[in-house]
CSV table of C-alpha atoms and ligand atoms in Angstrom, one decimal:
chain,number,residue,atom,x,y,z
A,1,MET,CA,-26.6,-8.5,-11.4
A,2,ILE,CA,-24.9,-11.4,-13.3
A,3,LYS,CA,-25.4,-14.7,-11.4
A,4,LYS,CA,-22.3,-16.6,-12.3
A,5,ALA,CA,-18.6,-15.7,-12.6
A,6,ASP,CA,-15.3,-17.6,-13.2
A,7,LEU,CA,-13.7,-15.5,-10.5
A,8,VAL,CA,-14.9,-12.9,-7.9
A,9,ILE,CA,-12.6,-10.3,-6.5
A,10,ILE,CA,-13.7,-8.8,-3.2
A,11,GLY,CA,-12.5,-5.2,-2.7
A,12,GLY,CA,-12.4,-2.2,-5.1
A,13,GLY,CA,-9.1,-0.7,-3.7
A,14,VAL,CA,-5.9,-0.5,-5.7
A,15,VAL,CA,-5.2,-4.2,-5.0
A,16,GLY,CA,-8.5,-5.6,-6.1
A,17,CYS,CA,-8.7,-3.3,-9.2
A,18,SER,CA,-5.1,-4.1,-10.2
A,19,VAL,CA,-5.6,-7.8,-9.8
A,20,ALA,CA,-8.8,-7.5,-12.0
A,21,TYR,CA,-6.8,-5.6,-14.6
A,22,ASN,CA,-3.9,-8.0,-14.6
A,23,LEU,CA,-6.1,-11.1,-14.8
A,24,ALA,CA,-8.1,-9.6,-17.8
A,25,LYS,CA,-4.8,-8.5,-19.4
A,26,LEU,CA,-3.7,-12.1,-19.3
A,27,GLY,CA,-6.9,-13.2,-21.0
A,28,ALA,CA,-9.1,-14.2,-18.1
A,29,LYS,CA,-12.8,-13.8,-18.7
A,30,ASN,CA,-16.0,-13.6,-16.6
A,31,ILE,CA,-14.4,-11.7,-13.7
A,32,ILE,CA,-16.6,-9.8,-11.3
A,33,LEU,CA,-15.3,-7.3,-8.7
A,34,LEU,CA,-17.5,-6.5,-5.8
A,35,GLU,CA,-17.0,-3.3,-3.7
A,36,LYS,CA,-19.3,-2.6,-0.7
A,37,ASN,CA,-18.8,1.2,-1.0
A,38,THR,CA,-17.2,3.3,-3.8
A,39,LEU,CA,-13.9,2.5,-5.5
A,40,ALA,CA,-11.0,3.8,-3.4
A,41,SER,CA,-13.2,4.3,-0.4
A,42,GLY,CA,-10.9,2.0,1.7
A,43,SER,CA,-7.2,2.5,2.6
A,44,THR,CA,-6.2,3.3,-0.9
A,45,GLY,CA,-8.1,6.6,-1.1
A,46,ARG,CA,-6.9,7.5,2.4
A,47,CYS,CA,-3.2,6.7,2.0
A,48,GLY,CA,0.0,8.8,1.7
A,49,ALA,CA,0.6,7.3,-1.7
A,50,GLY,CA,4.4,7.1,-1.2
A,51,ILE,CA,6.3,4.8,-3.5
A,52,ARG,CA,9.8,3.8,-2.2
A,53,GLN,CA,12.4,1.1,-2.9
A,54,GLN,CA,14.3,1.8,0.3
A,55,PHE,CA,13.6,-1.2,2.5
A,56,GLY,CA,15.6,-3.4,4.8
A,57,THR,CA,14.6,-6.8,3.4
A,58,LYS,CA,15.5,-8.1,0.0
A,59,MET,CA,11.9,-9.2,-0.7
A,60,ASN,CA,10.5,-5.7,-0.3
A,61,CYS,CA,13.4,-4.0,-2.2
A,62,ILE,CA,12.8,-6.3,-5.2
A,63,LEU,CA,9.0,-6.0,-5.1
A,64,ALA,CA,9.2,-2.2,-4.8
A,65,ARG,CA,11.8,-1.9,-7.6
A,66,GLU,CA,9.6,-4.0,-9.9
A,67,SER,CA,6.6,-1.9,-8.9
A,68,ILE,CA,8.4,1.3,-9.7
A,69,LYS,CA,9.2,0.0,-13.2
A,70,ILE,CA,5.5,-0.6,-13.7
A,71,PHE,CA,4.5,2.8,-12.2
A,72,GLU,CA,6.9,4.6,-14.6
A,73,ASN,CA,4.8,3.5,-17.6
A,74,LEU,CA,1.4,3.1,-15.8
A,75,SER,CA,-0.2,6.4,-17.1
A,76,GLN,CA,0.4,5.3,-20.7
A,77,GLU,CA,-0.5,1.7,-20.1
A,78,LEU,CA,-3.8,2.5,-18.4
A,79,GLU,CA,-4.4,5.6,-20.5
A,80,TYR,CA,-5.0,7.7,-17.4
A,81,ASP,CA,-2.6,10.2,-15.7
A,82,ILE,CA,-1.9,8.9,-12.3
A,83,GLU,CA,0.2,12.0,-11.4
A,84,LEU,CA,3.4,10.0,-10.7
A,85,ASN,CA,6.0,12.3,-9.1
A,86,GLN,CA,9.5,10.8,-9.0
A,87,GLY,CA,11.0,13.4,-6.7
A,88,GLY,CA,12.7,10.7,-4.5
A,89,TYR,CA,12.4,9.7,-0.9
A,90,LEU,CA,14.6,11.4,1.6
A,91,ILE,CA,14.9,9.3,4.7
A,92,LEU,CA,16.5,11.0,7.7
A,93,ALA,CA,18.7,9.3,10.3
A,94,TYR,CA,18.5,10.8,13.8
A,95,THR,CA,20.2,7.9,15.7
A,96,GLU,CA,23.4,5.9,15.4
A,97,LYS,CA,21.3,2.8,15.2
A,98,GLU,CA,19.6,4.2,12.1
A,99,VAL,CA,22.9,5.2,10.6
A,100,ASN,CA,24.0,1.6,10.9
A,101,GLN,CA,20.7,0.2,9.6
A,102,PHE,CA,20.7,2.7,6.7
A,103,LYS,CA,24.2,1.8,5.6
A,104,LYS,CA,23.1,-1.9,5.5
A,105,ASN,CA,19.9,-0.9,3.7
A,106,VAL,CA,21.8,1.1,1.0
A,107,ALA,CA,24.3,-1.7,0.5
A,108,LEU,CA,21.4,-4.1,0.0
A,109,GLU,CA,19.5,-1.7,-2.3
A,110,GLN,CA,22.6,-0.9,-4.4
A,111,SER,CA,23.3,-4.7,-4.8
A,112,LEU,CA,19.8,-4.9,-6.3
A,113,ASN,CA,20.4,-2.0,-8.7
A,114,ILE,CA,18.3,0.4,-6.8
A,115,LYS,CA,19.6,4.0,-7.1
A,116,ALA,CA,19.6,4.7,-3.3
A,117,ARG,CA,22.6,6.4,-1.8
A,118,PHE,CA,23.8,7.2,1.7
A,119,ILE,CA,24.2,11.0,2.0
A,120,THR,CA,25.5,13.7,4.4
A,121,VAL,CA,23.3,16.2,6.2
A,122,GLU,CA,24.6,18.9,3.8
A,123,GLU,CA,23.4,16.9,0.8
A,124,ALA,CA,20.0,16.4,2.4
A,125,LYS,CA,19.7,20.1,2.9
A,126,GLU,CA,20.5,20.7,-0.8
A,127,ILE,CA,17.7,18.3,-1.7
A,128,VAL,CA,15.2,19.9,0.7
A,129,PRO,CA,16.5,23.5,1.4
A,130,PRO,CA,13.9,24.4,4.1
A,131,LEU,CA,15.0,21.3,6.2
A,132,ASN,CA,15.9,21.9,9.8
A,133,THR,CA,19.0,19.7,10.1
A,134,GLU,CA,19.2,19.8,13.9
A,135,GLY,CA,19.7,16.3,15.2
A,136,ILE,CA,20.0,14.8,11.7
A,137,LEU,CA,23.2,12.5,11.5
A,138,ALA,CA,22.9,11.4,7.9
A,139,ALA,CA,20.2,10.4,5.4
A,140,THR,CA,19.5,8.2,2.4
A,141,PHE,CA,18.0,9.3,-0.9
A,142,CYS,CA,16.7,7.4,-3.8
A,143,PRO,CA,15.8,9.7,-6.7
A,144,THR,CA,13.5,7.2,-8.5
A,145,ASP,CA,11.2,6.9,-5.5
A,146,GLY,CA,8.2,9.2,-5.2
A,147,HIS,CA,4.5,9.4,-4.9
A,148,ALA,CA,1.3,9.3,-7.1
A,149,ASN,CA,-2.3,10.1,-6.9
A,150,PRO,CA,-4.0,7.1,-5.1
A,151,PHE,CA,-7.5,7.9,-6.4
A,152,LYS,CA,-6.4,8.2,-10.0
A,153,THR,CA,-4.3,5.1,-9.8
A,154,ASN,CA,-7.2,3.1,-8.3
A,155,PHE,CA,-9.7,4.5,-11.0
A,156,ALA,CA,-7.1,4.0,-13.8
A,157,TYR,CA,-6.8,0.3,-13.0
A,158,ALA,CA,-10.6,-0.1,-12.6
A,159,GLU,CA,-11.4,1.6,-15.9
A,160,ALA,CA,-8.7,-0.3,-17.7
A,161,ALA,CA,-10.1,-3.6,-16.2
A,162,GLU,CA,-13.6,-2.7,-17.4
A,163,ARG,CA,-12.4,-2.0,-20.9
A,164,LEU,CA,-11.0,-5.5,-20.9
A,165,GLY,CA,-14.4,-6.9,-19.8
A,166,VAL,CA,-14.3,-7.0,-16.0
A,167,LYS,CA,-17.7,-6.2,-14.4
A,168,ILE,CA,-17.4,-4.0,-11.4
A,169,TYR,CA,-20.3,-3.7,-8.9
A,170,THR,CA,-20.0,-1.0,-6.3
A,171,PHE,CA,-22.3,-0.7,-3.3
A,172,THR,CA,-22.4,-4.5,-3.2
A,173,GLU,CA,-21.3,-6.1,0.0
A,174,VAL,CA,-20.2,-9.7,0.3
A,175,LYS,CA,-22.0,-11.1,3.3
A,176,GLU,CA,-21.1,-14.8,3.1
A,177,ILE,CA,-19.0,-17.2,1.1
A,178,GLU,CA,-20.3,-20.7,0.5
A,179,THR,CA,-17.9,-23.7,0.3
A,180,GLU,CA,-18.4,-27.4,-0.3
A,181,ASN,CA,-15.7,-30.0,0.5
A,182,HIS,CA,-13.3,-27.1,1.1
A,183,LYS,CA,-13.9,-25.6,-2.3
A,184,ILE,CA,-15.4,-22.2,-3.1
A,185,VAL,CA,-18.9,-22.5,-4.7
A,186,ALA,CA,-20.7,-19.1,-4.2
A,187,VAL,CA,-20.6,-15.6,-2.8
A,188,ASN,CA,-23.7,-14.1,-1.2
A,189,THR,CA,-24.0,-10.4,-1.4
A,190,ASP,CA,-26.6,-7.9,-0.3
A,191,LYS,CA,-27.7,-7.9,-3.9
A,192,GLY,CA,-28.0,-11.6,-4.4
A,193,LYS,CA,-26.0,-14.8,-4.9
A,194,LEU,CA,-23.2,-15.3,-7.3
A,195,LEU,CA,-21.9,-18.8,-8.2
A,196,THR,CA,-18.2,-18.9,-8.6
A,197,PRO,CA,-15.3,-21.4,-8.0
A,198,MET,CA,-12.7,-18.7,-7.2
A,199,VAL,CA,-12.5,-15.7,-4.9
A,200,VAL,CA,-9.7,-13.2,-4.4
A,201,ASN,CA,-9.7,-11.6,-1.0
A,202,ALA,CA,-8.5,-8.1,-1.6
A,203,ALA,CA,-10.6,-6.6,1.1
A,204,GLY,CA,-7.7,-4.6,2.8
A,205,GLY,CA,-8.6,-3.8,6.4
A,206,TYR,CA,-11.6,-6.2,6.2
A,207,SER,CA,-9.7,-9.2,4.8
A,208,GLY,CA,-9.7,-11.0,8.2
A,209,ILE,CA,-13.5,-10.8,8.2
A,210,ILE,CA,-13.6,-12.3,4.6
A,211,GLY,CA,-11.3,-15.1,5.9
A,212,LYS,CA,-13.8,-15.9,8.6
A,213,MET,CA,-16.5,-16.3,6.0
A,214,VAL,CA,-14.7,-19.4,4.7
A,215,GLY,CA,-13.8,-20.5,8.2
A,216,VAL,CA,-10.1,-19.7,8.2
A,217,ASP,CA,-8.1,-17.5,10.5
A,218,ILE,CA,-5.8,-15.2,8.6
A,219,PRO,CA,-3.1,-13.8,10.9
A,220,VAL,CA,-3.8,-10.1,10.2
A,221,TYR,CA,-5.2,-7.2,12.2
A,222,SER,CA,-6.3,-3.8,11.1
A,223,GLN,CA,-5.0,-0.7,12.9
A,224,ARG,CA,-6.1,2.9,12.5
A,225,HIS,CA,-3.5,5.1,10.8
A,226,GLN,CA,-4.2,8.9,10.8
A,227,ILE,CA,-3.1,11.5,8.3
A,228,LEU,CA,-3.7,15.1,7.5
A,229,ILE,CA,-3.4,17.7,4.7
A,230,THR,CA,-2.6,21.4,4.7
A,231,GLU,CA,-3.7,24.2,2.5
A,232,PRO,CA,-1.9,24.4,-0.8
A,233,ILE,CA,1.3,26.5,-0.8
A,234,ASP,CA,4.1,27.3,-3.3
A,235,PRO,CA,6.4,24.4,-4.1
A,236,LEU,CA,8.5,23.7,-0.9
A,237,PHE,CA,10.0,20.2,-1.4
A,238,ARG,CA,9.8,17.5,-4.0
A,239,PRO,CA,10.7,14.2,-2.3
A,240,MET,CA,8.7,12.3,0.3
A,241,LEU,CA,10.4,13.2,3.6
A,242,MET,CA,10.5,10.5,6.2
A,243,SER,CA,12.0,9.4,9.5
A,244,PHE,CA,11.5,6.1,11.3
A,245,SER,CA,12.9,7.1,14.7
A,246,ARG,CA,11.0,10.5,14.8
A,247,ASN,CA,8.2,8.7,13.1
A,248,PHE,CA,6.8,10.9,10.4
A,249,TYR,CA,6.4,11.1,6.6
A,250,GLY,CA,5.2,14.0,4.5
A,251,GLN,CA,4.9,14.9,0.8
A,252,GLN,CA,3.8,17.9,-1.2
A,253,THR,CA,1.1,17.0,-3.8
A,254,PRO,CA,1.2,18.6,-7.3
A,255,HIS,CA,-1.4,21.2,-6.3
A,256,GLY,CA,0.7,22.3,-3.4
A,257,SER,CA,-1.0,20.8,-0.3
A,258,ILE,CA,1.3,18.8,2.1
A,259,ILE,CA,0.1,15.4,3.2
A,260,MET,CA,1.6,14.0,6.4
A,261,GLY,CA,1.2,11.1,8.8
A,262,PHE,CA,2.9,9.0,11.4
A,263,GLY,CA,2.4,5.5,12.9
A,264,ASP,CA,1.3,5.2,16.5
A,265,PRO,CA,1.8,1.7,17.9
A,266,ASN,CA,-1.0,2.4,20.5
A,267,GLU,CA,-3.5,3.2,17.7
A,268,ARG,CA,-6.9,1.5,17.9
A,269,LYS,CA,-7.3,-1.9,16.4
A,270,ASP,CA,-11.1,-2.1,16.5
A,271,GLY,CA,-11.8,-0.9,12.9
A,272,ASP,CA,-12.5,2.7,14.0
A,273,ILE,CA,-11.4,5.2,11.4
A,274,GLY,CA,-12.3,8.4,13.2
A,275,SER,CA,-9.8,11.2,13.8
A,276,SER,CA,-8.3,12.5,17.0
A,277,TRP,CA,-7.1,16.0,17.9
A,278,GLN,CA,-4.1,14.4,19.7
A,279,PHE,CA,-2.9,13.2,16.3
A,280,ALA,CA,-3.3,16.7,14.7
A,281,GLN,CA,-1.4,18.2,17.5
A,282,GLU,CA,1.5,15.7,17.6
A,283,MET,CA,1.7,15.7,13.8
A,284,ALA,CA,2.0,19.5,13.7
A,285,GLN,CA,4.8,19.3,16.3
A,286,LYS,CA,6.7,16.7,14.4
A,287,MET,CA,6.5,18.4,11.0
A,288,THR,CA,7.1,22.0,12.1
A,289,ALA,CA,10.2,20.7,13.9
A,290,VAL,CA,11.6,19.4,10.6
A,291,LEU,CA,10.1,22.0,8.3
A,292,PRO,CA,9.7,25.2,10.5
A,293,LEU,CA,8.2,27.1,7.5
A,294,LEU,CA,5.1,25.0,8.0
A,295,LYS,CA,4.3,27.0,11.2
A,296,GLU,CA,2.7,29.5,8.9
A,297,VAL,CA,0.6,27.0,7.0
A,298,SER,CA,-2.9,25.9,7.9
A,299,MET,CA,-4.1,22.3,8.2
A,300,VAL,CA,-7.4,21.9,6.3
A,301,ARG,CA,-8.5,18.3,6.9
A,302,GLN,CA,-7.6,15.1,8.7
A,303,TRP,CA,-8.8,11.6,8.2
A,304,ALA,CA,-7.8,8.0,8.9
A,305,GLY,CA,-7.7,4.6,7.3
A,306,LEU,CA,-6.7,1.0,8.2
A,307,TYR,CA,-3.3,-0.6,8.0
A,308,ASN,CA,-4.0,-4.3,7.4
A,309,MET,CA,-1.0,-5.6,9.4
A,310,SER,CA,0.6,-9.0,8.9
A,311,PRO,CA,3.0,-10.4,11.6
A,312,ASP,CA,6.1,-9.4,9.5
A,313,ALA,CA,4.6,-6.3,7.8
A,314,GLN,CA,4.8,-8.2,4.4
A,315,PRO,CA,1.8,-9.1,2.3
A,316,ILE,CA,0.2,-12.5,2.3
A,317,LEU,CA,-0.1,-13.7,-1.3
A,318,GLY,CA,-1.5,-16.9,-2.7
A,319,GLU,CA,-4.2,-19.6,-2.4
A,320,HIS,CA,-5.2,-20.7,1.1
A,321,PRO,CA,-4.0,-24.2,1.7
A,322,GLN,CA,-7.3,-25.3,3.2
A,323,ILE,CA,-9.7,-23.8,0.8
A,324,GLU,CA,-9.4,-24.5,-2.9
A,325,GLY,CA,-10.1,-21.4,-5.0
A,326,PHE,CA,-9.6,-18.9,-2.1
A,327,TYR,CA,-6.8,-16.5,-3.0
A,328,MET,CA,-5.4,-13.8,-0.8
A,329,ALA,CA,-3.8,-10.5,-1.7
A,330,LEU,CA,-3.8,-8.8,1.7
A,331,GLY,CA,-1.8,-7.9,4.8
A,332,PHE,CA,0.0,-5.1,2.9
A,333,SER,CA,0.6,-3.2,6.1
A,334,GLY,CA,1.8,0.4,5.3
A,335,HIS,CA,3.0,-0.3,1.8
A,336,GLY,CA,0.2,-1.8,-0.3
A,337,PHE,CA,-0.2,1.2,-2.6
A,338,MET,CA,3.4,1.0,-3.7
A,339,LEU,CA,3.5,-2.8,-4.0
A,340,ALA,CA,0.1,-3.2,-5.8
A,341,PRO,CA,1.4,-3.0,-9.4
A,342,ILE,CA,3.8,-5.9,-9.1
A,343,THR,CA,2.0,-8.0,-6.5
A,344,SER,CA,-1.3,-7.9,-8.5
A,345,LYS,CA,0.6,-9.1,-11.6
A,346,LEU,CA,2.1,-11.9,-9.6
A,347,ILE,CA,-1.2,-13.0,-8.1
A,348,ALA,CA,-2.8,-12.9,-11.6
A,349,GLU,CA,-0.1,-15.1,-12.9
A,350,LEU,CA,-0.4,-17.5,-10.0
A,351,ILE,CA,-4.2,-17.8,-10.4
A,352,LEU,CA,-3.9,-18.5,-14.1
A,353,LYS,CA,-1.2,-21.2,-13.3
A,354,ARG,CA,1.5,-19.3,-15.2
A,355,LYS,CA,5.1,-19.1,-14.1
A,356,THR,CA,5.2,-16.0,-11.9
A,357,SER,CA,7.5,-13.2,-13.1
A,358,LEU,CA,9.1,-13.3,-9.6
A,359,PRO,CA,9.1,-16.1,-7.0
A,360,ILE,CA,6.3,-15.3,-4.4
A,361,ASP,CA,6.1,-18.7,-2.6
A,362,LYS,CA,7.9,-17.2,0.4
A,363,LEU,CA,5.0,-14.8,0.9
A,364,ASP,CA,2.4,-17.6,1.3
A,365,ILE,CA,0.4,-17.8,4.5
A,366,GLY,CA,2.3,-20.9,5.5
A,367,ARG,CA,5.4,-18.9,6.4
A,368,PHE,CA,3.9,-18.0,9.8
A,369,GLU,CA,3.5,-21.7,10.8
A,370,ARG,CA,6.9,-22.5,9.4
A,371,GLY,CA,8.4,-19.7,11.4
A,372,GLU,CA,9.8,-18.1,8.2
A,373,LEU,CA,8.8,-14.5,8.8
A,374,ILE,CA,10.6,-11.9,6.7
A,375,ILE,CA,10.7,-9.1,9.2
A,376,GLU,CA,10.9,-5.6,7.6
A,377,PRO,CA,12.9,-3.2,9.9
A,378,SER,CA,12.2,0.0,7.8
A,379,VAL,CA,8.5,0.8,8.3
A,380,VAL,CA,6.4,3.5,10.0
B,401,FAD,C1,-3.2,6.8,6.4
B,401,FAD,C2,-2.5,5.8,5.5
B,401,FAD,C3,-1.4,6.1,4.9
B,401,FAD,C4,-0.8,5.1,4.0
B,401,FAD,N1,0.3,5.5,3.3
B,401,FAD,C5,0.8,4.6,2.4
B,401,FAD,C6,1.9,5.0,1.5
B,401,FAD,O1,2.4,6.1,1.6
B,401,FAD,N2,2.3,4.1,0.6
B,401,FAD,C7,1.8,2.9,0.5
B,401,FAD,O2,2.3,2.1,-0.3
B,401,FAD,N3,0.8,2.5,1.3
B,401,FAD,C8,0.3,3.3,2.2
B,401,FAD,N4,-0.7,2.9,3.0
B,401,FAD,C9,-1.2,1.6,2.9
B,401,FAD,C10,-2.1,1.4,1.7
B,401,FAD,O3,-3.1,2.4,1.7
B,401,FAD,C11,-2.8,0.0,1.6
B,401,FAD,O4,-1.8,-1.0,1.9
B,401,FAD,C12,-3.4,-0.2,0.3
B,401,FAD,O5,-4.2,0.9,-0.1
B,401,FAD,C13,-4.3,-1.5,0.4
B,401,FAD,O6,-5.1,-1.5,-0.8
B,401,FAD,P1,-6.3,-2.6,-0.8
B,401,FAD,O7,-6.9,-2.5,-2.2
B,401,FAD,O8,-5.8,-3.9,-0.3
B,401,FAD,O9,-7.3,-2.1,0.3
B,401,FAD,P2,-8.4,-1.0,0.3
B,401,FAD,O10,-8.0,0.2,-0.5
B,401,FAD,O11,-8.8,-0.8,1.7
B,401,FAD,O12,-9.6,-1.7,-0.5
B,401,FAD,C14,-10.3,-2.8,0.1
B,401,FAD,C15,-11.7,-2.6,-0.3
B,401,FAD,O13,-12.5,-3.7,0.1
B,401,FAD,C16,-13.8,-3.3,0.4
B,401,FAD,N5,-14.5,-4.3,1.1
B,401,FAD,C17,-14.2,-4.7,2.4
B,401,FAD,N6,-15.1,-5.7,2.8
B,401,FAD,C18,-15.9,-5.9,1.7
B,401,FAD,C19,-17.0,-6.7,1.5
B,401,FAD,N7,-17.5,-7.6,2.5
B,401,FAD,N8,-17.7,-6.7,0.4
B,401,FAD,C20,-17.3,-5.9,-0.6
B,401,FAD,N9,-16.2,-5.0,-0.5
B,401,FAD,C21,-15.6,-5.0,0.7
B,401,FAD,C22,-13.6,-2.0,1.1
B,401,FAD,O14,-14.7,-1.2,1.1
B,401,FAD,C23,-12.4,-1.4,0.4
B,401,FAD,O15,-12.8,-0.4,-0.6
B,401,FAD,C24,-1.4,3.8,3.9
B,401,FAD,C25,-2.5,3.5,4.6
B,401,FAD,C26,-3.1,4.5,5.4
B,401,FAD,C27,-4.4,4.1,6.1
């Protein structure tokens, strides 16, 4: 293993690999990425891989819109088919409160040139013919939203980064980070010591632990989030189907399986990523209620991953004010896959002291102390 680097990235998920790629693309040299397991073994390889621009905060709308622009050309840019499917996101409103919130969301989205629209139940049924419309009051639809293959996206970024000179070491765990006078000086791994003045914490659900290694408390926690997949069936629906109040999302992958999940506020926060039968049962009830045809379809596998939650469900981006050279790209909550392309570009620009393509100062860690949280209402 090389003993010295200009910058070390901790985490081989989509965030770490895309940060590595964007840094190298901007000309940075001597970058090392360390991953304790295999690439995509964390939340990225476990996620629903939905990509949507339909949010309730301007910040998330803009980040997601810019991310989609990158996603649209990503297969060509990285020379790897990431299986982008822009079949839209159909978000169902079951309550008056949601109807009101969605009207506000769509007005905001349209003001930002996002192609979302507020639609009737009949229009929703045209988009997803097998939809059970019982209880649905209205919906929103954005045709340029969609989903991609999270493994392929993760590997695409990693391979492109390697082609630009980044060294990736898998099965290499960071155990300690050394600082002197509040500056990063070295990273100790289970394979040896690496001298470096800069670290990017892209450790997803483990980013709080990495923070403790430099003696800082990052206000994030990691919560289990479960998900399952069915056997492949003939094409049934194209968009990601979602409801916040009924709490579910589901999409059909290109090979026909349906991936579905929901967020349980009572889920464990102890790092456990085992699966529960209660989840499978509740998930089946939710999805067969909205797509009754699924009653005939077998579930083949379930798994779980970690949502790395920040207090306002927005990422924390930037250098830690107390530790020089300690950068954070974490706290992505339930939308780190979709935001990775743009946020990694912004972080790379920030690290290289360039003008960032979009302002990201409001997403610094200091916002929590300043009481300037940007609460996102539209999340599962
Ligand atoms: C079930 C589920 C569904 C989701 N659905 C969506 C969705 O539809 N759309 C969306 O945008 N997002 C979704 N998310 C969220 C998304 O998966 C994450 O926000 C995103 O993948 C975070 O990427 P990451 O690279 O930061 O983290 P990860 O992919 O978790 O990568 C972090 C890596 O760091 C490594 N690591 C940790 N500690 C160390 C160490 N000490 N040394 C070396 N390596 C270390 C880990 O092994 C891991 O591979 C979902 C998440 C889950 C769990």
